[in-house]
Tab-separated table of C-alpha atoms in Angstrom:
chain	number	residue	atom	x	y	z
A	108	UNK	CA	-63.979	-124.965	-97.982
A	109	UNK	CA	-66.676	-124.796	-100.638
A	110	UNK	CA	-65.929	-127.191	-103.503
A	111	UNK	CA	-67.703	-126.753	-106.834
A	112	UNK	CA	-68.384	-129.433	-109.451
A	113	UNK	CA	-69.570	-128.061	-112.814
A	114	UNK	CA	-70.972	-130.176	-115.604
A	115	UNK	CA	-68.338	-130.986	-118.221
A	116	UNK	CA	-68.981	-129.204	-121.517
A	117	UNK	CA	-66.267	-130.618	-123.802
A	118	UNK	CA	-67.670	-132.500	-126.794
A	119	UNK	CA	-69.111	-135.845	-125.663
A	120	UNK	CA	-67.505	-135.606	-122.225
A	121	UNK	CA	-69.678	-137.525	-119.775
A	122	UNK	CA	-67.315	-137.889	-116.822
A	123	UNK	CA	-67.755	-135.809	-113.659
A	124	UNK	CA	-65.222	-134.411	-111.190
A	125	UNK	CA	-66.668	-135.918	-107.999
A	126	UNK	CA	-68.868	-138.961	-107.405
A	127	UNK	CA	-71.416	-139.007	-104.544
A	128	UNK	CA	-69.185	-141.054	-102.223
A	129	UNK	CA	-66.420	-138.466	-102.676
A	130	UNK	CA	-68.929	-135.709	-101.911
A	131	UNK	CA	-69.988	-137.581	-98.766
A	132	UNK	CA	-66.354	-137.832	-97.641
A	133	UNK	CA	-65.757	-134.108	-98.159
A	134	UNK	CA	-68.960	-133.210	-96.303
A	135	UNK	CA	-67.923	-135.572	-93.499
A	136	UNK	CA	-64.739	-133.505	-93.149
A	137	UNK	CA	-66.765	-130.333	-92.734
A	138	UNK	CA	-66.691	-128.973	-96.263
A	139	UNK	CA	-69.524	-127.783	-98.488
A	140	UNK	CA	-69.968	-129.191	-101.981
A	141	UNK	CA	-72.009	-127.523	-104.716
A	142	UNK	CA	-72.792	-129.551	-107.828
A	143	UNK	CA	-74.318	-128.337	-111.062
A	144	UNK	CA	-77.649	-129.954	-111.841
A	145	UNK	CA	-77.219	-132.921	-114.175
A	146	UNK	CA	-73.420	-132.970	-113.815
A	147	UNK	CA	-73.279	-136.700	-113.122
A	148	UNK	CA	-75.984	-137.992	-115.437
A	149	UNK	CA	-73.523	-139.034	-118.160
A	150	UNK	CA	-71.864	-141.354	-115.656
A	151	UNK	CA	-75.183	-142.702	-114.383
A	152	UNK	CA	-75.200	-140.512	-111.246
A	153	UNK	CA	-78.428	-138.664	-110.511
A	154	UNK	CA	-79.029	-135.352	-108.778
A	155	UNK	CA	-80.766	-137.289	-106.004
A	156	UNK	CA	-77.567	-139.298	-105.481
A	157	UNK	CA	-75.676	-136.061	-104.871
A	158	UNK	CA	-78.330	-134.621	-102.590
A	159	UNK	CA	-78.284	-137.821	-100.529
A	160	UNK	CA	-74.505	-137.464	-100.226
A	161	UNK	CA	-74.891	-133.959	-98.801
A	162	UNK	CA	-74.304	-131.780	-101.863
A	163	UNK	CA	-76.204	-128.626	-102.743
A	164	UNK	CA	-77.390	-128.409	-106.348
A	165	UNK	CA	-76.996	-125.223	-108.372
A	166	UNK	CA	-78.550	-124.644	-111.764
A	167	UNK	CA	-75.676	-123.139	-113.754
A	168	UNK	CA	-71.920	-123.319	-114.152
A	169	UNK	CA	-71.777	-119.576	-113.507
A	170	UNK	CA	-73.195	-120.155	-110.016
A	171	UNK	CA	-70.701	-122.945	-109.366
A	172	UNK	CA	-67.664	-120.888	-110.408
A	173	UNK	CA	-68.894	-117.776	-108.604
A	174	UNK	CA	-69.438	-119.496	-105.259
A	175	UNK	CA	-66.722	-122.169	-105.002
A	176	UNK	CA	-63.275	-121.835	-103.442
A	177	UNK	CA	-62.084	-124.867	-105.397
A	178	UNK	CA	-63.309	-126.183	-108.736
A	179	UNK	CA	-62.924	-129.934	-109.273
A	180	UNK	CA	-63.315	-131.031	-112.898
A	181	UNK	CA	-62.156	-133.724	-115.269
A	182	UNK	CA	-61.175	-132.014	-118.521
A	183	UNK	CA	-59.353	-128.745	-119.013
A	184	UNK	CA	-61.588	-125.680	-118.681
A	185	UNK	CA	-63.020	-124.553	-121.985
A	186	UNK	CA	-62.736	-120.906	-123.054
A	187	UNK	CA	-66.091	-119.924	-121.553
A	188	UNK	CA	-65.148	-121.599	-118.260
A	189	UNK	CA	-61.732	-119.946	-118.104
A	190	UNK	CA	-63.418	-116.554	-118.139
A	191	UNK	CA	-65.251	-117.518	-114.941
A	192	UNK	CA	-62.095	-118.277	-112.937
A	193	UNK	CA	-60.979	-115.668	-110.432
A	194	UNK	CA	-57.720	-114.819	-108.646
A	195	UNK	CA	-56.853	-117.239	-105.849
A	196	UNK	CA	-59.501	-119.784	-106.829
A	197	UNK	CA	-58.214	-123.379	-106.945
A	198	UNK	CA	-58.697	-125.363	-110.151
A	199	UNK	CA	-58.014	-129.103	-109.786
A	200	UNK	CA	-58.377	-130.997	-113.069
A	201	UNK	CA	-56.518	-132.299	-116.127
A	202	UNK	CA	-54.905	-129.363	-117.944
A	203	UNK	CA	-52.479	-130.672	-120.628
A	204	UNK	CA	-51.074	-127.187	-121.205
A	205	UNK	CA	-48.064	-128.019	-123.383
A	206	UNK	CA	-50.003	-128.191	-126.675
A	207	UNK	CA	-52.554	-125.522	-125.662
A	208	UNK	CA	-51.231	-121.952	-125.748
A	209	UNK	CA	-54.664	-120.237	-125.494
A	210	UNK	CA	-55.530	-122.138	-122.316
A	211	UNK	CA	-52.099	-121.451	-120.837
A	212	UNK	CA	-52.410	-117.701	-121.390
A	213	UNK	CA	-55.991	-117.628	-120.083
A	214	UNK	CA	-55.039	-119.455	-116.888
A	215	UNK	CA	-52.105	-117.113	-116.319
A	216	UNK	CA	-54.421	-114.125	-116.821
A	217	UNK	CA	-57.061	-115.585	-114.472
A	218	UNK	CA	-54.836	-115.436	-111.390
A	219	UNK	CA	-56.189	-118.826	-110.338
A	220	UNK	CA	-54.212	-121.626	-108.665
A	221	UNK	CA	-54.215	-124.376	-111.298
A	222	UNK	CA	-53.187	-127.884	-110.249
A	223	UNK	CA	-52.980	-130.484	-113.012
A	224	UNK	CA	-53.829	-134.120	-112.347
A	225	UNK	CA	-51.359	-135.255	-114.993
A	226	UNK	CA	-48.216	-133.851	-113.307
A	227	UNK	CA	-48.911	-134.917	-109.708
A	228	UNK	CA	-46.285	-137.528	-108.866
A	229	UNK	CA	-45.847	-140.498	-106.526
A	230	UNK	CA	-42.772	-141.526	-104.476
A	231	UNK	CA	-41.892	-144.177	-107.075
A	232	UNK	CA	-41.866	-141.589	-109.868
A	233	UNK	CA	-45.209	-142.612	-111.361
A	234	UNK	CA	-48.127	-140.304	-112.150
A	235	UNK	CA	-50.943	-141.572	-109.885
A	236	UNK	CA	-53.707	-139.298	-111.185
A	237	UNK	CA	-52.857	-139.912	-114.824
A	238	UNK	CA	-52.505	-143.673	-114.371
A	239	UNK	CA	-56.215	-144.602	-114.122
A	240	UNK	CA	-57.096	-142.726	-117.309
A	241	UNK	CA	-53.981	-144.070	-119.032
A	242	UNK	CA	-55.200	-147.549	-118.131
A	243	UNK	CA	-58.637	-146.821	-119.572
A	244	UNK	CA	-57.286	-145.210	-122.749
A	245	UNK	CA	-54.802	-148.040	-123.239
A	246	UNK	CA	-57.502	-150.668	-122.904
A	247	UNK	CA	-59.791	-148.730	-125.249
A	248	UNK	CA	-57.153	-148.265	-127.942
A	249	UNK	CA	-57.234	-151.790	-129.474
A	250	UNK	CA	-61.039	-151.721	-129.262
A	251	UNK	CA	-61.396	-148.461	-131.217
A	252	UNK	CA	-58.521	-149.472	-133.459
A	253	UNK	CA	-60.240	-152.740	-134.363
A	254	UNK	CA	-63.418	-150.813	-135.190
A	255	UNK	CA	-61.484	-148.295	-137.305
A	256	UNK	CA	-59.894	-151.169	-139.270
A	257	UNK	CA	-63.335	-152.195	-140.495
A	258	UNK	CA	-63.896	-151.373	-144.166
A	259	UNK	CA	-67.009	-149.307	-143.440
A	260	UNK	CA	-64.902	-147.063	-141.188
A	261	UNK	CA	-62.287	-146.492	-143.893
A	262	UNK	CA	-59.923	-149.197	-142.696
A	263	UNK	CA	-58.219	-152.116	-144.471
A	264	UNK	CA	-60.994	-154.538	-143.660
A	265	UNK	CA	-58.794	-156.590	-141.331
A	266	UNK	CA	-60.064	-158.518	-138.316
A	267	UNK	CA	-57.696	-157.902	-135.423
A	268	UNK	CA	-57.578	-161.531	-134.303
A	269	UNK	CA	-57.802	-163.107	-137.747
A	270	UNK	CA	-59.455	-166.516	-138.156
A	271	UNK	CA	-58.071	-170.045	-138.609
A	272	UNK	CA	-56.090	-170.020	-141.833
A	273	UNK	CA	-55.891	-166.210	-142.006
A	274	UNK	CA	-53.196	-164.284	-140.133
A	275	UNK	CA	-54.189	-161.840	-137.393
A	276	UNK	CA	-53.526	-158.125	-137.638
A	277	UNK	CA	-50.098	-156.771	-136.729
A	278	UNK	CA	-50.332	-154.245	-133.894
A	279	UNK	CA	-47.454	-151.899	-133.080
A	280	UNK	CA	-47.522	-150.177	-129.685
A	281	UNK	CA	-45.275	-147.130	-129.301
A	282	UNK	CA	-44.355	-146.867	-125.626
A	283	UNK	CA	-44.354	-149.538	-122.945
A	284	UNK	CA	-45.658	-147.492	-120.025
A	285	UNK	CA	-49.079	-147.722	-118.409
A	286	UNK	CA	-51.141	-147.120	-121.572
A	287	UNK	CA	-48.868	-149.204	-123.740
A	288	UNK	CA	-48.940	-152.156	-121.360
A	289	UNK	CA	-52.727	-152.044	-121.151
A	290	UNK	CA	-53.019	-151.734	-124.939
A	291	UNK	CA	-50.792	-154.773	-125.366
A	292	UNK	CA	-52.881	-156.718	-122.840
A	293	UNK	CA	-56.108	-156.155	-124.753
A	294	UNK	CA	-54.582	-156.569	-128.231
A	295	UNK	CA	-53.112	-159.916	-127.195
A	296	UNK	CA	-56.479	-160.914	-125.774
A	297	UNK	CA	-58.110	-160.059	-129.099
A	298	UNK	CA	-55.681	-162.391	-130.855
A	299	UNK	CA	-53.464	-159.832	-132.585
A	300	UNK	CA	-49.745	-160.146	-133.280
A	301	UNK	CA	-48.271	-157.471	-130.991
A	302	UNK	CA	-44.956	-155.608	-130.969
A	303	UNK	CA	-44.075	-152.993	-128.332
A	304	UNK	CA	-41.231	-150.505	-128.749
A	305	UNK	CA	-39.717	-148.453	-125.933
A	306	UNK	CA	-36.447	-146.680	-125.124
A	307	UNK	CA	-36.293	-148.120	-121.629
A	308	UNK	CA	-34.572	-151.477	-121.344
A	309	UNK	CA	-36.243	-151.920	-117.957
A	310	UNK	CA	-39.651	-151.481	-119.603
A	311	UNK	CA	-38.784	-154.010	-122.310
A	312	UNK	CA	-37.635	-156.533	-119.675
A	313	UNK	CA	-40.831	-155.989	-117.688
A	314	UNK	CA	-42.993	-156.493	-120.775
A	315	UNK	CA	-41.128	-159.648	-121.776
A	316	UNK	CA	-41.490	-161.039	-118.252
A	317	UNK	CA	-45.195	-160.180	-118.192
A	318	UNK	CA	-46.208	-161.422	-121.633
A	319	UNK	CA	-43.503	-163.894	-122.601
A	320	UNK	CA	-43.692	-165.049	-126.196
A	321	UNK	CA	-47.133	-163.442	-126.680
A	322	UNK	CA	-45.432	-160.199	-127.759
A	323	UNK	CA	-42.255	-158.983	-129.424
A	324	UNK	CA	-40.266	-156.164	-127.826
A	325	UNK	CA	-38.014	-153.804	-129.776
A	326	UNK	CA	-35.707	-151.023	-128.609
A	327	UNK	CA	-37.077	-147.767	-129.989
A	328	UNK	CA	-35.057	-146.034	-132.683
A	329	UNK	CA	-36.194	-144.050	-135.695
A	330	UNK	CA	-35.011	-146.830	-137.991
A	331	UNK	CA	-36.859	-149.505	-136.018
A	332	UNK	CA	-40.124	-147.533	-136.061
A	333	UNK	CA	-39.681	-146.788	-139.765
A	334	UNK	CA	-39.435	-150.514	-140.485
A	335	UNK	CA	-42.200	-151.648	-138.126
A	336	UNK	CA	-44.885	-149.194	-139.259
A	337	UNK	CA	-44.619	-150.513	-142.821
A	338	UNK	CA	-45.874	-153.903	-141.599
A	339	UNK	CA	-48.390	-152.699	-139.024
A	340	UNK	CA	-52.136	-152.770	-139.535
A	341	UNK	CA	-52.718	-150.827	-136.299
A	342	UNK	CA	-50.306	-148.437	-134.578
A	343	UNK	CA	-51.110	-147.335	-131.022
A	344	UNK	CA	-49.123	-144.312	-129.859
A	345	UNK	CA	-48.783	-144.015	-126.065
A	346	UNK	CA	-45.509	-142.125	-125.560
A	347	UNK	CA	-45.406	-139.625	-122.704
A	348	UNK	CA	-42.997	-136.992	-121.415
A	349	UNK	CA	-44.661	-135.658	-118.226
A	350	UNK	CA	-45.941	-132.115	-118.706
A	351	UNK	CA	-44.271	-131.714	-122.114
A	352	UNK	CA	-45.432	-132.136	-125.699
A	353	UNK	CA	-45.284	-135.710	-126.971
A	354	UNK	CA	-42.363	-136.489	-129.317
A	355	UNK	CA	-43.285	-136.866	-132.998
A	356	UNK	CA	-42.196	-140.452	-133.603
A	357	UNK	CA	-43.975	-140.820	-136.943
A	358	UNK	CA	-43.209	-138.162	-139.557
A	359	UNK	CA	-45.312	-137.328	-142.611
A	360	UNK	CA	-42.739	-139.026	-144.839
A	361	UNK	CA	-42.868	-142.169	-142.693
A	362	UNK	CA	-46.664	-142.147	-142.840
A	363	UNK	CA	-46.548	-142.482	-146.623
A	364	UNK	CA	-44.864	-145.881	-146.273
A	365	UNK	CA	-47.739	-147.378	-144.246
A	366	UNK	CA	-50.337	-149.736	-145.710
A	367	UNK	CA	-53.430	-148.057	-147.206
A	368	UNK	CA	-56.289	-148.372	-144.722
A	369	UNK	CA	-54.006	-148.971	-141.747
A	370	UNK	CA	-54.929	-147.188	-138.519
A	371	UNK	CA	-53.141	-144.980	-135.993
A	372	UNK	CA	-54.742	-144.556	-132.560
A	373	UNK	CA	-52.894	-141.634	-130.986
A	374	UNK	CA	-53.444	-141.965	-127.233
A	375	UNK	CA	-50.842	-139.194	-126.756
A	376	UNK	CA	-53.052	-136.592	-128.461
A	377	UNK	CA	-53.766	-134.817	-125.139
A	378	UNK	CA	-50.101	-133.813	-125.177
A	379	UNK	CA	-50.088	-132.952	-128.886
A	380	UNK	CA	-49.867	-136.433	-130.371
A	381	UNK	CA	-46.920	-138.583	-131.431
A	382	UNK	CA	-47.312	-138.270	-135.205
A	383	UNK	CA	-46.773	-135.148	-137.285
A	384	UNK	CA	-50.195	-135.561	-138.849
A	385	UNK	CA	-52.203	-135.937	-135.632
A	386	UNK	CA	-54.813	-133.354	-134.680
A	387	UNK	CA	-57.334	-133.620	-131.858
A	388	UNK	CA	-60.749	-135.050	-132.741
A	389	UNK	CA	-63.947	-135.732	-130.785
A	390	UNK	CA	-66.140	-138.733	-130.112
A	391	UNK	CA	-68.685	-137.156	-132.477
A	392	UNK	CA	-66.183	-137.212	-135.368
A	393	UNK	CA	-63.297	-139.395	-134.177
A	394	UNK	CA	-61.258	-140.126	-137.299
A	395	UNK	CA	-59.701	-138.521	-140.342
A	396	UNK	CA	-57.522	-139.866	-143.161
A	397	UNK	CA	-54.087	-138.652	-144.236
A	398	UNK	CA	-52.196	-140.406	-147.046
A	399	UNK	CA	-54.604	-143.325	-146.837
A	400	UNK	CA	-53.994	-143.879	-143.104
A	401	UNK	CA	-56.933	-143.612	-140.688
A	402	UNK	CA	-56.130	-141.451	-137.645
A	403	UNK	CA	-58.134	-141.843	-134.420
A	404	UNK	CA	-57.154	-138.874	-132.243
A	405	UNK	CA	-59.944	-138.358	-129.706
A	406	UNK	CA	-58.568	-136.132	-126.950
A	407	UNK	CA	-60.824	-137.511	-124.224
A	408	UNK	CA	-60.905	-141.216	-125.019
A	409	UNK	CA	-61.902	-142.318	-121.469
A	410	UNK	CA	-65.078	-140.208	-121.779
A	411	UNK	CA	-66.456	-143.001	-123.965
A	412	UNK	CA	-66.697	-145.193	-120.862
A	413	UNK	CA	-67.645	-142.380	-118.526
A	414	UNK	CA	-68.868	-144.426	-115.585
A	415	UNK	CA	-65.804	-146.659	-115.346
A	416	UNK	CA	-63.509	-143.679	-115.894
A	417	UNK	CA	-65.213	-141.435	-113.345
A	418	UNK	CA	-65.032	-144.006	-110.549
A	419	UNK	CA	-61.418	-144.910	-111.378
A	420	UNK	CA	-60.412	-141.247	-111.415
A	421	UNK	CA	-62.109	-140.471	-108.092
A	422	UNK	CA	-60.346	-143.392	-106.419
A	423	UNK	CA	-57.072	-141.653	-107.269
A	424	UNK	CA	-57.937	-137.962	-106.826
A	425	UNK	CA	-59.954	-138.007	-103.581
A	426	UNK	CA	-56.997	-138.059	-101.137
A	427	UNK	CA	-55.495	-135.020	-102.861
A	428	UNK	CA	-58.843	-133.210	-103.045
A	429	UNK	CA	-59.263	-133.786	-99.313
A	430	UNK	CA	-55.762	-132.493	-98.584
A	431	UNK	CA	-56.398	-129.295	-100.563
A	432	UNK	CA	-59.739	-128.780	-98.834
A	433	UNK	CA	-58.544	-129.619	-95.319
A	434	UNK	CA	-55.312	-127.629	-95.374
A	435	UNK	CA	-55.818	-124.995	-98.059
A	436	UNK	CA	-53.697	-125.058	-101.193
A	437	UNK	CA	-50.590	-123.408	-99.762
A	438	UNK	CA	-50.191	-125.733	-96.796
A	439	UNK	CA	-51.205	-128.820	-98.791
A	440	UNK	CA	-48.533	-128.065	-101.398
A	441	UNK	CA	-45.915	-127.265	-98.759
A	442	UNK	CA	-46.590	-130.575	-97.007
A	443	UNK	CA	-46.568	-132.783	-100.114
A	444	UNK	CA	-43.897	-132.330	-102.768
A	445	UNK	CA	-45.718	-134.774	-105.024
A	446	UNK	CA	-48.920	-132.730	-105.006
A	447	UNK	CA	-46.718	-129.641	-105.428
A	448	UNK	CA	-45.487	-131.102	-108.718
A	449	UNK	CA	-49.070	-130.752	-109.932
A	450	UNK	CA	-48.969	-126.962	-109.672
A	451	UNK	CA	-48.808	-125.696	-113.273
A	452	UNK	CA	-50.035	-122.093	-113.001
A	453	UNK	CA	-50.236	-120.056	-109.803
A	454	UNK	CA	-51.569	-116.526	-109.480
A	455	UNK	CA	-50.244	-115.423	-112.858
A	456	UNK	CA	-47.011	-117.445	-112.843
A	457	UNK	CA	-46.153	-120.663	-114.714
A	458	UNK	CA	-44.743	-123.188	-112.253
A	459	UNK	CA	-44.329	-126.181	-114.588
A	460	UNK	CA	-41.023	-125.947	-116.442
A	461	UNK	CA	-41.968	-128.013	-119.537
A	462	UNK	CA	-45.039	-125.807	-120.072
A	463	UNK	CA	-42.995	-122.608	-119.728
A	464	UNK	CA	-40.336	-123.964	-122.088
A	465	UNK	CA	-42.868	-125.078	-124.703
A	466	UNK	CA	-44.571	-121.682	-124.800
A	467	UNK	CA	-41.386	-119.627	-124.289
A	468	UNK	CA	-42.784	-118.017	-121.135
A	469	UNK	CA	-41.128	-117.190	-117.786
A	470	UNK	CA	-40.855	-120.055	-115.311
A	471	UNK	CA	-41.021	-119.767	-111.527
A	472	UNK	CA	-40.581	-122.788	-109.259
A	473	UNK	CA	-43.478	-123.862	-107.065
A	474	UNK	CA	-41.108	-123.612	-104.113
A	475	UNK	CA	-40.472	-119.955	-104.943
A	476	UNK	CA	-44.208	-119.227	-105.093
A	477	UNK	CA	-44.710	-120.944	-101.741
A	478	UNK	CA	-41.750	-119.267	-100.091
A	479	UNK	CA	-39.915	-122.545	-99.486
């Protein structure tokens, strides 16, 4: 199979779909890899690194899309990239279709086979290709939140960890999953007073066992969130419903009760965000203010630490990339129900039920498409 790696073109996106060691592994298995010139530079990976690994360099994205059987990316294809997809071509990347109707319609129209990292599952029910980026985003959230709390950034002028004689900031984490746990880890390390809310009693027990008295855990209800956000200096939203739009846990009316200059870091923005006032931003212009509250809603947070993120992502995606290349998409999906869960759009049909439901479009099971 010929695998193509284009350079990412989303605003300030410096990650890359394959690292040289992944290229070497694919070549070792008899495949051909074509990489766009300069695709890895943002992650510190040179063209010479790719050549040494056995890749062929091509000058433009158009050449990559035109020649490859499978496109391996990081972020969802932008409008200009979607026009280059062709029927039967495999697209393996993050898609986040629930909040993105234009992309959904374009992928349906393309006839391509679109497999989303974020809905591939594991036997234990986790999301193995989303996990590494959730870890990165979770660990970044207190860092960017602390920066946004600085007065020069529009924040309250509060130091996250406080100082002797002055109380630390109060940090509220919405969701105790992968991102929420990592956010709590870093916020505690920075000296903040941390509360995590979740609707899973198992998650709350796990967090209490992991952190002990270093955090407070609260069962998530609307009333509890309403009370907690009034005290919080920093709110980190990490809630996730796989494949579906994130629930709006903070309404506009609730926002008005928050402290002036407080900060919301909406890690869930890829799936539409967990506050009514969230809208996707970029690393070039990461924040905006609504009702005196600073919103940080960068839709590709891990791109800020592109090298770490790229290597972590490849560690997770490579086995699946190899399976798709070695077997072809149909056999790979037939053999692995967990990879099959990643199939979102296939040759004009939507095969991810939450996406179909969100956009009020027809849904066909992956098993039906594959004849299982």
